CSV table of C-alpha atoms and ligand atoms in Angstrom, one decimal:
chain,number,residue,atom,x,y,z
X,1,UNK,CA,13.6,131.3,72.8
X,2,UNK,CA,12.2,132.0,69.4
X,3,UNK,CA,8.7,130.7,68.9
X,4,UNK,CA,8.0,129.5,65.4
X,5,UNK,CA,4.4,129.6,64.3
X,6,UNK,CA,3.3,126.2,63.1
X,7,UNK,CA,-0.1,125.7,61.5
X,8,UNK,CA,-2.0,123.2,63.5
X,9,UNK,CA,-4.2,121.3,61.1
X,10,UNK,CA,-6.6,119.8,63.6
X,11,UNK,CA,-7.2,122.3,66.5
X,12,UNK,CA,-10.7,123.6,67.0
X,13,UNK,CA,-11.4,126.6,64.7
X,14,UNK,CA,-14.5,128.6,63.7
X,15,UNK,CA,-15.5,130.9,60.9
X,16,UNK,CA,-18.5,133.0,59.8
X,17,UNK,CA,-19.3,131.3,56.5
X,18,UNK,CA,-21.9,133.9,55.4
X,19,UNK,CA,-21.1,137.6,54.8
X,20,UNK,CA,-20.8,139.8,57.9
X,21,UNK,CA,-23.8,142.1,58.2
X,22,UNK,CA,-27.5,142.1,58.9
X,23,UNK,CA,-29.5,139.2,57.5
X,24,UNK,CA,-32.3,136.8,58.5
X,25,UNK,CA,-29.9,134.0,59.3
X,26,UNK,CA,-26.2,133.4,59.2
X,27,UNK,CA,-23.9,130.4,59.5
X,28,UNK,CA,-21.0,130.0,61.9
X,29,UNK,CA,-19.0,126.9,61.2
X,30,UNK,CA,-16.8,125.0,63.7
X,31,UNK,CA,-14.4,122.1,63.1
X,32,UNK,CA,-11.8,120.3,65.1
X,33,UNK,CA,-10.4,116.8,65.7
X,34,UNK,CA,-12.1,117.2,69.0
X,35,UNK,CA,-14.3,120.0,70.1
X,36,UNK,CA,-14.0,121.5,73.7
X,37,UNK,CA,-16.6,120.1,76.1
X,38,UNK,CA,-17.6,123.6,77.2
X,39,UNK,CA,-18.5,124.5,73.6
X,40,UNK,CA,-20.5,121.3,73.1
X,41,UNK,CA,-22.5,122.1,76.3
X,42,UNK,CA,-23.1,125.7,75.0
X,43,UNK,CA,-24.6,124.4,71.8
X,44,UNK,CA,-26.3,121.4,73.6
X,45,UNK,CA,-24.6,118.7,71.6
X,46,UNK,CA,-22.7,116.7,74.2
X,47,UNK,CA,-22.8,113.1,73.0
X,48,UNK,CA,-25.3,113.9,70.3
X,49,UNK,CA,-25.3,111.9,67.0
X,50,UNK,CA,-25.3,113.4,63.4
X,51,UNK,CA,-28.4,115.5,62.9
X,52,UNK,CA,-30.3,118.8,63.0
X,53,UNK,CA,-31.2,120.3,66.3
X,54,UNK,CA,-33.0,123.4,67.5
X,55,UNK,CA,-31.2,124.9,70.5
X,56,UNK,CA,-31.6,128.0,72.6
X,57,UNK,CA,-28.3,129.8,72.8
X,58,UNK,CA,-28.0,132.1,75.8
X,59,UNK,CA,-25.8,135.2,75.4
X,60,UNK,CA,-25.8,137.9,78.1
X,61,UNK,CA,-29.3,136.8,79.2
X,62,UNK,CA,-30.6,137.0,75.6
X,63,UNK,CA,-32.0,133.7,74.3
X,64,UNK,CA,-31.8,133.0,70.6
X,65,UNK,CA,-33.5,130.0,69.3
X,66,UNK,CA,-31.5,128.6,66.4
X,67,UNK,CA,-30.8,125.6,64.2
X,68,UNK,CA,-27.6,123.7,65.0
X,69,UNK,CA,-26.2,121.0,62.7
X,70,UNK,CA,-24.0,118.3,64.1
X,71,UNK,CA,-21.6,116.2,62.0
X,72,UNK,CA,-19.4,114.1,64.2
X,73,UNK,CA,-16.1,112.7,62.8
X,74,UNK,CA,-15.4,111.2,60.4
X,75,UNK,CA,-18.7,111.7,58.5
X,76,UNK,CA,-18.2,115.4,57.7
X,77,UNK,CA,-16.7,117.8,55.1
X,78,UNK,CA,-13.4,118.1,57.0
X,79,UNK,CA,-13.4,114.5,58.3
X,80,UNK,CA,-13.4,116.1,61.8
X,81,UNK,CA,-16.3,117.0,64.1
X,82,UNK,CA,-18.2,119.8,62.5
X,83,UNK,CA,-20.9,121.9,64.1
X,84,UNK,CA,-22.8,124.6,62.2
X,85,UNK,CA,-24.7,127.2,64.1
X,86,UNK,CA,-27.3,129.2,62.3
X,87,UNK,CA,-28.3,132.2,64.5
X,88,UNK,CA,-30.2,135.2,63.4
X,89,UNK,CA,-28.0,137.5,61.3
X,90,UNK,CA,-27.6,140.3,63.8
X,91,UNK,CA,-24.0,141.6,63.9
X,92,UNK,CA,-24.0,142.2,67.6
X,93,UNK,CA,-25.2,138.7,68.3
X,94,UNK,CA,-22.8,137.2,65.8
X,95,UNK,CA,-19.9,139.0,67.4
X,96,UNK,CA,-21.0,137.8,70.8
X,97,UNK,CA,-21.2,134.2,69.7
X,98,UNK,CA,-17.7,134.5,68.2
X,99,UNK,CA,-16.4,135.9,71.5
X,100,UNK,CA,-18.0,133.0,73.3
X,101,UNK,CA,-16.4,130.5,70.9
X,102,UNK,CA,-13.0,132.1,71.6
X,103,UNK,CA,-13.5,131.8,75.3
X,104,UNK,CA,-13.8,128.0,74.8
X,105,UNK,CA,-10.4,128.0,73.1
X,106,UNK,CA,-11.5,128.0,69.4
X,107,UNK,CA,-9.5,130.2,67.0
X,108,UNK,CA,-10.7,132.1,64.0
X,109,UNK,CA,-10.1,130.0,60.8
X,110,UNK,CA,-7.6,131.1,58.1
X,111,UNK,CA,-8.9,131.4,54.5
X,112,UNK,CA,-9.6,127.9,53.1
X,113,UNK,CA,-8.8,126.1,56.3
X,114,UNK,CA,-11.9,123.9,56.2
X,115,UNK,CA,-11.2,122.9,52.6
X,116,UNK,CA,-7.5,122.2,53.5
X,117,UNK,CA,-8.5,119.9,56.3
X,118,UNK,CA,-10.9,118.2,54.0
X,119,UNK,CA,-8.1,117.6,51.6
X,120,UNK,CA,-5.6,116.5,54.2
X,121,UNK,CA,-8.2,114.0,55.6
X,122,UNK,CA,-8.7,112.6,52.1
X,123,UNK,CA,-12.3,113.9,51.9
X,124,UNK,CA,-11.7,115.8,48.6
X,125,UNK,CA,-9.1,115.8,46.0
X,126,UNK,CA,-7.0,118.9,45.3
X,127,UNK,CA,-8.9,119.6,42.1
X,128,UNK,CA,-12.2,119.3,43.9
X,129,UNK,CA,-10.9,121.8,46.5
X,130,UNK,CA,-9.8,124.2,43.7
X,131,UNK,CA,-13.1,123.8,41.8
X,132,UNK,CA,-15.0,124.7,45.0
X,133,UNK,CA,-12.9,127.9,45.2
X,134,UNK,CA,-13.5,128.9,41.6
X,135,UNK,CA,-17.2,128.0,41.9
X,136,UNK,CA,-17.6,130.5,44.7
X,137,UNK,CA,-15.7,133.1,42.6
X,138,UNK,CA,-17.3,132.5,39.2
X,139,UNK,CA,-19.3,135.5,37.9
X,140,UNK,CA,-21.7,134.0,35.5
X,141,UNK,CA,-23.5,130.8,34.6
X,142,UNK,CA,-21.3,130.6,31.5
X,143,UNK,CA,-18.3,130.4,33.7
X,144,UNK,CA,-19.9,127.9,36.1
X,145,UNK,CA,-20.7,125.7,33.1
X,146,UNK,CA,-17.2,126.0,31.7
X,147,UNK,CA,-15.9,124.8,35.1
X,148,UNK,CA,-18.0,121.6,35.1
X,149,UNK,CA,-15.3,119.5,33.4
X,150,UNK,CA,-12.7,120.5,35.9
X,151,UNK,CA,-15.0,119.8,38.8
X,152,UNK,CA,-16.0,116.5,37.5
X,153,UNK,CA,-12.4,115.3,37.0
X,154,UNK,CA,-12.4,115.4,33.1
X,155,UNK,CA,-9.0,117.1,33.1
X,156,UNK,CA,-7.6,114.9,35.8
X,157,UNK,CA,-8.5,111.8,33.7
X,158,UNK,CA,-6.6,113.2,30.7
X,159,UNK,CA,-3.6,114.3,32.8
X,160,UNK,CA,-3.4,110.9,34.5
X,161,UNK,CA,-3.3,109.2,31.1
X,162,UNK,CA,-0.4,111.4,30.0
X,163,UNK,CA,1.4,110.8,33.3
X,164,UNK,CA,0.9,107.1,32.9
X,165,UNK,CA,2.4,107.2,29.3
X,166,UNK,CA,5.4,109.3,30.5
X,167,UNK,CA,6.0,107.0,33.5
X,168,UNK,CA,6.4,104.0,31.2
X,169,UNK,CA,8.8,106.0,28.9
X,170,UNK,CA,10.8,106.9,32.0
X,171,UNK,CA,11.0,103.2,33.0
X,172,UNK,CA,12.2,102.4,29.5
X,173,UNK,CA,14.9,105.1,29.6
X,174,UNK,CA,16.0,104.0,33.0
X,175,UNK,CA,16.4,100.4,31.9
X,176,UNK,CA,18.3,101.6,28.8
X,177,UNK,CA,20.6,103.5,31.0
X,178,UNK,CA,21.1,100.5,33.3
X,179,UNK,CA,22.0,98.2,30.4
X,180,UNK,CA,23.8,100.2,27.9
X,181,UNK,CA,27.5,100.8,28.2
X,182,UNK,CA,28.4,104.4,29.1
X,183,UNK,CA,28.0,106.6,26.1
X,184,UNK,CA,26.8,103.8,24.0
X,185,UNK,CA,23.1,104.7,23.4
X,186,UNK,CA,21.1,102.5,21.1
X,187,UNK,CA,19.9,104.8,18.4
X,188,UNK,CA,16.8,102.8,17.5
X,189,UNK,CA,15.7,102.9,21.1
X,190,UNK,CA,16.3,106.6,21.4
X,191,UNK,CA,14.2,107.2,18.4
X,192,UNK,CA,11.3,105.2,19.7
X,193,UNK,CA,11.5,107.0,23.1
X,194,UNK,CA,11.5,110.4,21.4
X,195,UNK,CA,8.4,109.4,19.4
X,196,UNK,CA,6.6,108.3,22.5
X,197,UNK,CA,7.5,111.6,24.3
X,198,UNK,CA,6.3,113.5,21.2
X,199,UNK,CA,2.9,111.9,21.5
X,200,UNK,CA,2.6,112.9,25.1
X,201,UNK,CA,3.8,116.4,24.2
X,202,UNK,CA,1.0,116.7,21.6
X,203,UNK,CA,-1.6,115.4,24.1
X,204,UNK,CA,-0.4,118.1,26.6
X,205,UNK,CA,-0.6,120.8,23.9
X,206,UNK,CA,-4.1,119.7,23.1
X,207,UNK,CA,-5.0,120.3,26.8
X,208,UNK,CA,-3.7,123.9,26.4
X,209,UNK,CA,-6.1,124.3,23.5
X,210,UNK,CA,-9.1,122.7,25.2
X,211,UNK,CA,-8.7,124.4,28.6
X,212,UNK,CA,-8.2,128.0,29.7
X,213,UNK,CA,-7.3,129.5,33.1
X,214,UNK,CA,-10.1,130.9,35.2
X,215,UNK,CA,-9.4,134.6,35.7
X,216,UNK,CA,-11.5,137.2,37.4
X,217,UNK,CA,-12.8,139.2,34.5
X,218,UNK,CA,-12.6,142.8,35.4
X,219,UNK,CA,-13.1,144.0,31.9
X,220,UNK,CA,-15.9,141.6,31.0
X,221,UNK,CA,-19.3,143.1,30.5
X,222,UNK,CA,-18.3,146.6,29.5
X,223,UNK,CA,-21.0,148.3,27.6
X,224,UNK,CA,-20.4,151.7,26.0
X,225,UNK,CA,-23.1,154.1,24.8
X,226,UNK,CA,-22.2,156.0,21.7
X,227,UNK,CA,-24.1,158.2,19.2
X,228,UNK,CA,-24.6,161.7,18.1
X,229,UNK,CA,-25.3,164.5,20.6
X,230,UNK,CA,-28.8,164.7,21.9
X,231,UNK,CA,-30.0,161.3,20.7
X,232,UNK,CA,-30.5,160.6,24.4
X,233,UNK,CA,-27.4,158.6,25.5
X,234,UNK,CA,-27.3,160.1,29.0
X,235,UNK,CA,-31.0,159.6,29.4
X,236,UNK,CA,-30.6,156.0,28.3
X,237,UNK,CA,-27.7,155.6,30.7
X,238,UNK,CA,-29.9,156.8,33.5
X,239,UNK,CA,-32.7,154.6,32.5
X,240,UNK,CA,-30.4,151.6,32.4
X,241,UNK,CA,-28.7,152.3,35.8
X,242,UNK,CA,-31.9,153.6,37.3
X,243,UNK,CA,-30.5,156.8,38.8
X,244,UNK,CA,-29.7,160.4,37.6
X,245,UNK,CA,-26.0,160.0,37.4
X,246,UNK,CA,-25.2,161.5,34.0
X,247,UNK,CA,-25.9,165.1,33.1
X,248,UNK,CA,-28.9,165.3,30.8
X,249,UNK,CA,-29.3,168.5,28.8
X,250,UNK,CA,-30.9,169.8,25.6
X,251,UNK,CA,-27.6,171.5,24.7
X,252,UNK,CA,-25.3,169.3,22.5
X,253,UNK,CA,-22.0,168.2,24.0
X,254,UNK,CA,-22.8,168.3,27.7
X,255,UNK,CA,-21.3,164.9,28.5
X,256,UNK,CA,-17.6,165.9,28.6
X,257,UNK,CA,-16.2,162.8,30.2
X,258,UNK,CA,-16.9,159.1,30.5
X,259,UNK,CA,-19.5,158.3,33.2
X,260,UNK,CA,-19.4,154.8,34.5
X,261,UNK,CA,-21.8,152.8,36.6
X,262,UNK,CA,-22.5,149.1,37.2
X,263,UNK,CA,-25.8,147.4,36.6
X,264,UNK,CA,-26.8,143.9,37.5
X,265,UNK,CA,-28.8,141.9,35.0
X,266,UNK,CA,-29.9,138.5,36.2
X,267,UNK,CA,-27.3,138.4,38.9
X,268,UNK,CA,-24.4,139.4,36.5
X,269,UNK,CA,-22.7,142.7,36.8
X,270,UNK,CA,-22.0,144.9,33.8
X,271,UNK,CA,-20.4,148.2,33.6
X,272,UNK,CA,-22.2,150.8,31.5
X,273,UNK,CA,-20.3,153.9,30.2
X,274,UNK,CA,-21.8,157.1,28.9
X,275,UNK,CA,-19.5,158.9,26.5
X,276,UNK,CA,-19.2,162.4,25.1
X,277,UNK,CA,-20.4,161.2,21.7
X,278,UNK,CA,-18.6,161.2,18.4
X,279,UNK,CA,-18.9,164.7,17.0
X,280,UNK,CA,-16.8,167.5,15.8
X,281,UNK,CA,-15.0,169.0,18.8
X,282,UNK,CA,-15.6,172.6,19.6
X,283,UNK,CA,-13.4,173.0,22.7
X,284,UNK,CA,-10.3,171.4,24.2
X,285,UNK,CA,-12.3,169.7,27.0
X,286,UNK,CA,-14.7,168.2,24.5
X,287,UNK,CA,-11.8,167.1,22.3
X,288,UNK,CA,-10.5,165.1,25.3
X,289,UNK,CA,-13.9,163.7,25.9
X,290,UNK,CA,-14.1,162.5,22.3
X,291,UNK,CA,-10.7,160.8,22.5
X,292,UNK,CA,-11.9,159.0,25.6
X,293,UNK,CA,-15.0,157.9,23.7
X,294,UNK,CA,-12.9,156.2,21.0
X,295,UNK,CA,-10.8,154.5,23.7
X,296,UNK,CA,-13.9,153.3,25.5
X,297,UNK,CA,-15.5,151.9,22.3
X,298,UNK,CA,-12.3,150.2,21.3
X,299,UNK,CA,-12.0,148.4,24.7
X,300,UNK,CA,-15.6,147.6,25.2
X,301,UNK,CA,-17.4,144.3,24.9
X,302,UNK,CA,-20.5,145.9,23.4
X,303,UNK,CA,-21.3,149.3,22.0
X,304,UNK,CA,-24.8,150.6,22.0
X,305,UNK,CA,-25.1,153.0,19.0
X,306,UNK,CA,-28.0,155.2,19.8
X,307,UNK,CA,-30.2,156.9,17.2
X,308,UNK,CA,-33.3,159.0,17.5
X,309,UNK,CA,-34.6,158.9,14.0
X,310,UNK,CA,-35.7,156.1,11.7
X,311,UNK,CA,-33.9,157.3,8.5
X,312,UNK,CA,-30.5,157.4,10.2
X,313,UNK,CA,-30.7,154.1,11.9
X,314,UNK,CA,-32.0,152.5,8.7
X,315,UNK,CA,-28.9,153.6,6.8
X,316,UNK,CA,-26.5,152.5,9.6
X,317,UNK,CA,-24.3,149.4,9.3
X,318,UNK,CA,-23.7,147.3,12.3
X,319,UNK,CA,-20.2,146.4,13.2
X,320,UNK,CA,-19.1,143.5,15.3
X,321,UNK,CA,-20.0,143.9,19.0
X,322,UNK,CA,-22.5,146.7,18.2
X,323,UNK,CA,-26.1,147.0,18.8
X,324,UNK,CA,-28.2,149.7,17.1
X,325,UNK,CA,-30.7,151.2,19.5
X,326,UNK,CA,-33.6,153.5,18.4
X,327,UNK,CA,-34.3,155.9,21.3
X,328,UNK,CA,-37.3,158.3,21.8
X,329,UNK,CA,-39.8,155.7,20.6
X,330,UNK,CA,-42.4,157.8,22.4
X,331,UNK,CA,-41.9,160.5,19.8
X,332,UNK,CA,-41.8,158.2,16.8
X,333,UNK,CA,-44.5,156.7,14.6
X,334,UNK,CA,-45.3,153.3,16.3
X,335,UNK,CA,-46.2,151.8,13.0
X,336,UNK,CA,-42.6,152.2,11.8
X,337,UNK,CA,-40.8,150.7,14.7
X,338,UNK,CA,-41.0,147.1,13.6
X,339,UNK,CA,-37.6,145.5,13.1
X,340,UNK,CA,-35.8,148.0,15.3
X,341,UNK,CA,-34.6,147.7,18.9
X,342,UNK,CA,-36.7,150.6,20.0
X,343,UNK,CA,-36.7,152.1,23.5
X,344,UNK,CA,-37.7,155.3,25.3
X,345,UNK,CA,-35.4,156.5,27.9
X,346,UNK,CA,-38.1,158.8,29.2
X,347,UNK,CA,-41.1,156.3,29.5
X,348,UNK,CA,-38.9,153.2,30.1
X,349,UNK,CA,-40.4,151.4,27.2
X,350,UNK,CA,-38.2,148.6,25.8
X,351,UNK,CA,-35.5,149.1,28.5
X,352,UNK,CA,-35.9,145.6,30.0
X,353,UNK,CA,-35.7,143.9,26.5
X,354,UNK,CA,-32.6,146.0,25.9
X,355,UNK,CA,-31.0,144.7,29.1
X,356,UNK,CA,-31.9,141.1,28.1
X,357,UNK,CA,-30.2,141.7,24.7
X,358,UNK,CA,-27.1,143.0,26.4
X,359,UNK,CA,-26.9,139.9,28.6
X,360,UNK,CA,-27.3,137.6,25.6
X,361,UNK,CA,-24.7,139.3,23.5
X,362,UNK,CA,-22.0,139.5,26.2
X,363,UNK,CA,-22.5,136.2,27.8
X,364,UNK,CA,-21.5,133.9,25.0
X,365,UNK,CA,-20.7,130.4,26.2
X,366,UNK,CA,-17.0,129.7,26.7
X,367,UNK,CA,-15.3,127.9,23.8
X,368,UNK,CA,-12.7,126.4,26.2
X,369,UNK,CA,-13.3,124.7,29.5
X,370,UNK,CA,-12.0,126.5,32.5
X,371,UNK,CA,-9.5,125.3,35.1
X,372,UNK,CA,-7.8,127.1,38.0
X,373,UNK,CA,-4.9,129.3,37.1
X,374,UNK,CA,-2.5,127.2,39.1
X,375,UNK,CA,-3.4,124.1,37.2
X,376,UNK,CA,-3.1,125.8,33.8
X,377,UNK,CA,0.3,127.1,34.7
X,378,UNK,CA,1.4,123.5,35.6
X,379,UNK,CA,0.1,122.3,32.2
X,380,UNK,CA,2.0,125.1,30.4
X,381,UNK,CA,5.2,124.4,32.4
X,382,UNK,CA,5.0,120.6,31.6
X,383,UNK,CA,4.5,121.2,27.9
X,384,UNK,CA,7.4,123.6,27.8
X,385,UNK,CA,9.8,121.1,29.5
X,386,UNK,CA,8.7,118.3,27.1
X,387,UNK,CA,9.2,120.4,24.0
X,388,UNK,CA,12.7,121.5,24.9
X,389,UNK,CA,14.9,119.2,22.9
X,390,UNK,CA,17.8,117.4,24.5
X,391,UNK,CA,20.9,116.3,22.6
X,392,UNK,CA,24.4,115.1,23.1
X,393,UNK,CA,25.8,111.9,24.6
X,394,UNK,CA,23.9,112.2,27.8
X,395,UNK,CA,20.6,112.8,26.0
X,396,UNK,CA,18.9,110.0,27.9
X,397,UNK,CA,19.9,111.2,31.3
X,398,UNK,CA,18.6,114.6,30.4
X,399,UNK,CA,15.3,113.2,29.1
X,400,UNK,CA,14.9,111.2,32.3
X,401,UNK,CA,15.3,114.3,34.4
X,402,UNK,CA,12.8,116.2,32.3
X,403,UNK,CA,10.3,113.4,32.6
X,404,UNK,CA,10.7,113.3,36.4
X,405,UNK,CA,10.1,117.1,36.5
X,406,UNK,CA,7.0,116.8,34.3
X,407,UNK,CA,5.7,113.9,36.3
X,408,UNK,CA,6.1,116.0,39.5
X,409,UNK,CA,4.2,118.8,37.8
X,410,UNK,CA,1.4,116.6,36.6
X,411,UNK,CA,1.1,115.0,40.0
X,412,UNK,CA,0.6,118.5,41.6
X,413,UNK,CA,-2.4,118.9,39.3
X,414,UNK,CA,-4.3,115.8,40.3
X,415,UNK,CA,-3.2,115.5,43.9
X,416,UNK,CA,-0.6,114.0,46.1
X,417,UNK,CA,0.6,117.4,47.4
X,418,UNK,CA,2.1,117.4,50.9
X,419,UNK,CA,4.3,120.4,50.6
X,420,UNK,CA,3.0,122.9,53.2
X,421,UNK,CA,4.1,125.9,51.1
X,422,UNK,CA,2.2,124.8,48.0
X,423,UNK,CA,-0.9,123.9,50.1
X,424,UNK,CA,-0.7,127.3,51.7
X,425,UNK,CA,-0.6,128.9,48.3
X,426,UNK,CA,-3.6,127.0,47.1
X,427,UNK,CA,-5.8,127.3,50.1
X,428,UNK,CA,-5.0,130.9,51.0
X,429,UNK,CA,-7.0,132.0,47.9
X,430,UNK,CA,-10.2,130.6,49.4
X,431,UNK,CA,-12.8,132.5,51.3
X,432,UNK,CA,-12.8,132.4,55.1
X,433,UNK,CA,-15.2,129.7,56.2
X,434,UNK,CA,-14.7,127.6,53.2
T,1,GDP,P1,-27.1,162.8,24.8
T,1,GDP,O1,-26.5,164.1,24.3
T,1,GDP,O2,-27.1,161.8,23.7
T,1,GDP,O3,-26.5,162.3,26.1
T,1,GDP,O4,-28.7,163.2,25.1
T,1,GDP,P2,-29.4,163.5,26.5
T,1,GDP,O5,-29.6,162.2,27.2
T,1,GDP,O6,-28.8,164.6,27.1
T,1,GDP,O7,-30.8,163.9,25.9
T,1,GDP,C1,-31.0,165.0,25.0
T,1,GDP,C2,-32.5,165.4,25.1
T,1,GDP,O8,-33.3,164.3,24.6
T,1,GDP,C3,-33.0,165.7,26.5
T,1,GDP,O9,-33.8,166.8,26.5
T,1,GDP,C4,-33.7,164.5,26.9
T,1,GDP,O10,-34.8,164.7,27.9
T,1,GDP,C5,-34.3,164.0,25.6
T,1,GDP,N1,-34.6,162.6,25.5
T,1,GDP,C6,-33.7,161.6,25.7
T,1,GDP,N2,-34.3,160.4,25.6
T,1,GDP,C7,-35.6,160.6,25.3
T,1,GDP,C8,-36.8,159.8,25.0
T,1,GDP,O11,-36.7,158.6,25.0
T,1,GDP,N3,-37.9,160.4,24.7
T,1,GDP,C9,-38.0,161.8,24.7
T,1,GDP,N4,-39.2,162.3,24.4
T,1,GDP,N5,-37.0,162.6,24.9
T,1,GDP,C10,-35.8,162.0,25.2
């Protein structure tokens, strides 16, 4: 007999909610409609109420004293009984505890299974679930702030209003269809219906202007170093990344290719690229390097144009997304450095203020609020359906069907999803243990 795998949405599951590796502490989360007695004995929580406990877990004769949190149903994130174990973050110990949990019949959670149960047990709405996911993924405070509206239900409020308006138009159309003779459509009524639909269409279009889909920004934060040979680009690159990665030499034209490295400024990752520099090419290899420089500059978020003398930097014009940097400040007259962003790649002077400037220039606040990609796609689809014009004798039937489709779409933004496939799609994007 063929066995069909069915996702059980209430059996006992566990997940390591913190990254696997060595750390002071880690969190192993357990949830289930009912948790096995053997497990509750192991963590010393048989018949315990909600609370924080210190328990000694014994594994292979080794006793680890750890904090255990108990959230009996229904007062928990998933609505089920949740236990959080916080042992020391030793991979051997963590692996052992996970084996023990499996011996009690617990299975490893799928990605997003905790959040999915939370949704299925009416603890969180679908958009709260999705905003948890993007909050974990967001890469800067600017993104986190742009997600606030989505998280707090601002979008849901506007979507619900549009859905409400469209629902009353749909009722109006349906009553028209009921009462009019076949093919005999009242033109005045049709006109008023079209006007109402048009208002909703405009409201939806406005959402597409006010919101943008959250996307992992792989290209965000690309900083390119450019300038004449020997101004100290490679040295500055090394000073920024804090390692001798690029080749530094007195000879002009030694950086023949683009060298990339990531640096983290206040928790945000930026990619720094050292280039061959813009100069007259003397060899084929260098020519290729120069072509790559132009490419790198064109696609970067910020170009640091490096100079090593005051007269040249004074005459230079700044373009958009460019920062003029005066290097070798240790060799220059200190009295003349005022008004320039001066650094010394050799002594490290000014490097931290340069990093600070990079952060401020790249991390501009978002003009549009962010929502999950799925939600944005639904908004786009809905707007598209509403804007496609229906005509002919069965115009009202067509309109009614379009409105039903749009209402379904909008409903999938704010909740009410019970389709296992759609739920799977949403929650599989989550982290394990969330
Ligand atoms: P690039 O061709 O622009 O990449 O320049 P390099 O980084 O290879 O540097 C060219 C030369 O300038 C090397 O001898 C470096 O040691 C020197 N140099 C770079 N930055 C500084 C600095 O801030 N101060 C001093 N005194 N020398 C520097």
